[in-house]
Coordinates of C-alpha atoms in Angstrom, one line a residue:
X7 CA -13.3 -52.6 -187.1
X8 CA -9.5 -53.0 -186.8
X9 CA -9.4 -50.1 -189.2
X10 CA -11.5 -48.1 -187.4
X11 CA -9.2 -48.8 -184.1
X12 CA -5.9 -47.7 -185.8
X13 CA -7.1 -44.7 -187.1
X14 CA -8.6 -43.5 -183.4
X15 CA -5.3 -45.0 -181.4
X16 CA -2.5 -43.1 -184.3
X17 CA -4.8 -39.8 -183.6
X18 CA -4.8 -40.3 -180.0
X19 CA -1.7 -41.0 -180.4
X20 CA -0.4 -38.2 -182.6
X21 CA -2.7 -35.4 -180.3
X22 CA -0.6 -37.2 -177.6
X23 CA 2.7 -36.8 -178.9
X24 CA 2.1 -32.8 -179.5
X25 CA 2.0 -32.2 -175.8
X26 CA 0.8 -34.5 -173.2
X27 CA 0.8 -32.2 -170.2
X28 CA -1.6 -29.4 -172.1
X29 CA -3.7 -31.9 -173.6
X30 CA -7.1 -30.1 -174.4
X31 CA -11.0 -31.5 -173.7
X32 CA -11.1 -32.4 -177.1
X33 CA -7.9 -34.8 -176.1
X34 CA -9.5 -35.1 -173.0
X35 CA -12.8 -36.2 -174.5
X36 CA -10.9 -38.7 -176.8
X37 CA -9.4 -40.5 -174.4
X38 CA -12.9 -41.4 -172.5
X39 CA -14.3 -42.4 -175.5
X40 CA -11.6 -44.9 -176.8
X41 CA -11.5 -46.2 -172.9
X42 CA -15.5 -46.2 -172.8
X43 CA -15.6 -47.8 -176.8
X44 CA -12.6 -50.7 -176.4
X45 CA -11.6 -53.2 -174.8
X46 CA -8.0 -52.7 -172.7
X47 CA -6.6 -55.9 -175.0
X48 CA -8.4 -54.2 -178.5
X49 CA -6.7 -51.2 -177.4
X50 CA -3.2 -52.3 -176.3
X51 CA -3.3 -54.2 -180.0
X52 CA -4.0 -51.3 -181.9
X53 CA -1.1 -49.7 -180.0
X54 CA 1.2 -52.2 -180.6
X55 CA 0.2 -52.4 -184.1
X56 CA 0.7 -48.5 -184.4
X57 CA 3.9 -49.0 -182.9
X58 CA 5.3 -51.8 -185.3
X59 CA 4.4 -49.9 -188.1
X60 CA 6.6 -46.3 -186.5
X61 CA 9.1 -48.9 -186.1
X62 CA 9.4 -50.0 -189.8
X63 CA 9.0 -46.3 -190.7
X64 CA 12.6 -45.6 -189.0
X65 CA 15.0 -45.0 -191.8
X66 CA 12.8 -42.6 -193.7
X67 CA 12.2 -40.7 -190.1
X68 CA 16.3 -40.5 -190.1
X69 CA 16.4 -39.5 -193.7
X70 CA 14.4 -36.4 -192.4
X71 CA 16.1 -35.3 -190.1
X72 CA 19.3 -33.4 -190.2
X73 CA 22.6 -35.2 -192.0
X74 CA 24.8 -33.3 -189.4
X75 CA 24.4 -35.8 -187.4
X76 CA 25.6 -39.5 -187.9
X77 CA 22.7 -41.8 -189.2
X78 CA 22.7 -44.0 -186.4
X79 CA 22.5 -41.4 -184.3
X80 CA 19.3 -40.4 -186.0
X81 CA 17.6 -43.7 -186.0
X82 CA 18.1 -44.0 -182.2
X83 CA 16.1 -40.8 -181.9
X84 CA 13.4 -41.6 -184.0
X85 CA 13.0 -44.7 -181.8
X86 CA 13.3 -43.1 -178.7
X87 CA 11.1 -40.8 -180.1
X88 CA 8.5 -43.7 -181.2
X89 CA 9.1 -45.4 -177.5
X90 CA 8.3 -42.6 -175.4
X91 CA 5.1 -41.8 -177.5
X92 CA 3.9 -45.5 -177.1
X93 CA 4.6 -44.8 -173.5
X94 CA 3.0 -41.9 -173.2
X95 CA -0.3 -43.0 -175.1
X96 CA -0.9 -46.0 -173.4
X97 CA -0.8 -44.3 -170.1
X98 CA -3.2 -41.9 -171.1
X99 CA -5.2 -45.3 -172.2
X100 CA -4.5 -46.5 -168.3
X101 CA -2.4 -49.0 -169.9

């Protein structure tokens, strides 16, 4: 079941993260069915687990991403990338 919970908050969440204002009825649809399906606490632990794990994934996120830049540099924007999708998900959630 915890499995199964993951999986649907990191696709929410993903869907989320590729654009939030234009999400689509499929998004839309989603959304309902993780709110109608789980509990707020099932689903603000799946989130938080998705989140620990983005967070662990950090250096190989900075490895990715351009070497212009300084390294720590990089790793702040993967985690303010990670932060503002967490953000963005769980209000969608009504988080």
């Amino acid at each position: 079941m915890k499995s199964i919970i993951t999986k649907i908050i990191t696709i929410t969440a993903l869907a989320l993260s590729m654009n939030v204002s234009a999400a689509s009825a499929i998004d839309a649809l989603s959304i309902e069915l993780i709110k109608a399906t789980l509990t707020p606490e099932q689903i603000q632990q799946s989130l938080n687990q998705w989140k620990e794990n983005e967070l662990k994934q950090i250096e190989s996120r900075a490895q990715n991403i351009s070497d212009r830049a300084p390294i720590e540099a990089r790793r702040q924007l993967v985690k303010s990338q990670v932060e503002q999708e967490y953000k963005q998900t769980a209000k969608a959630l009504g988080l």
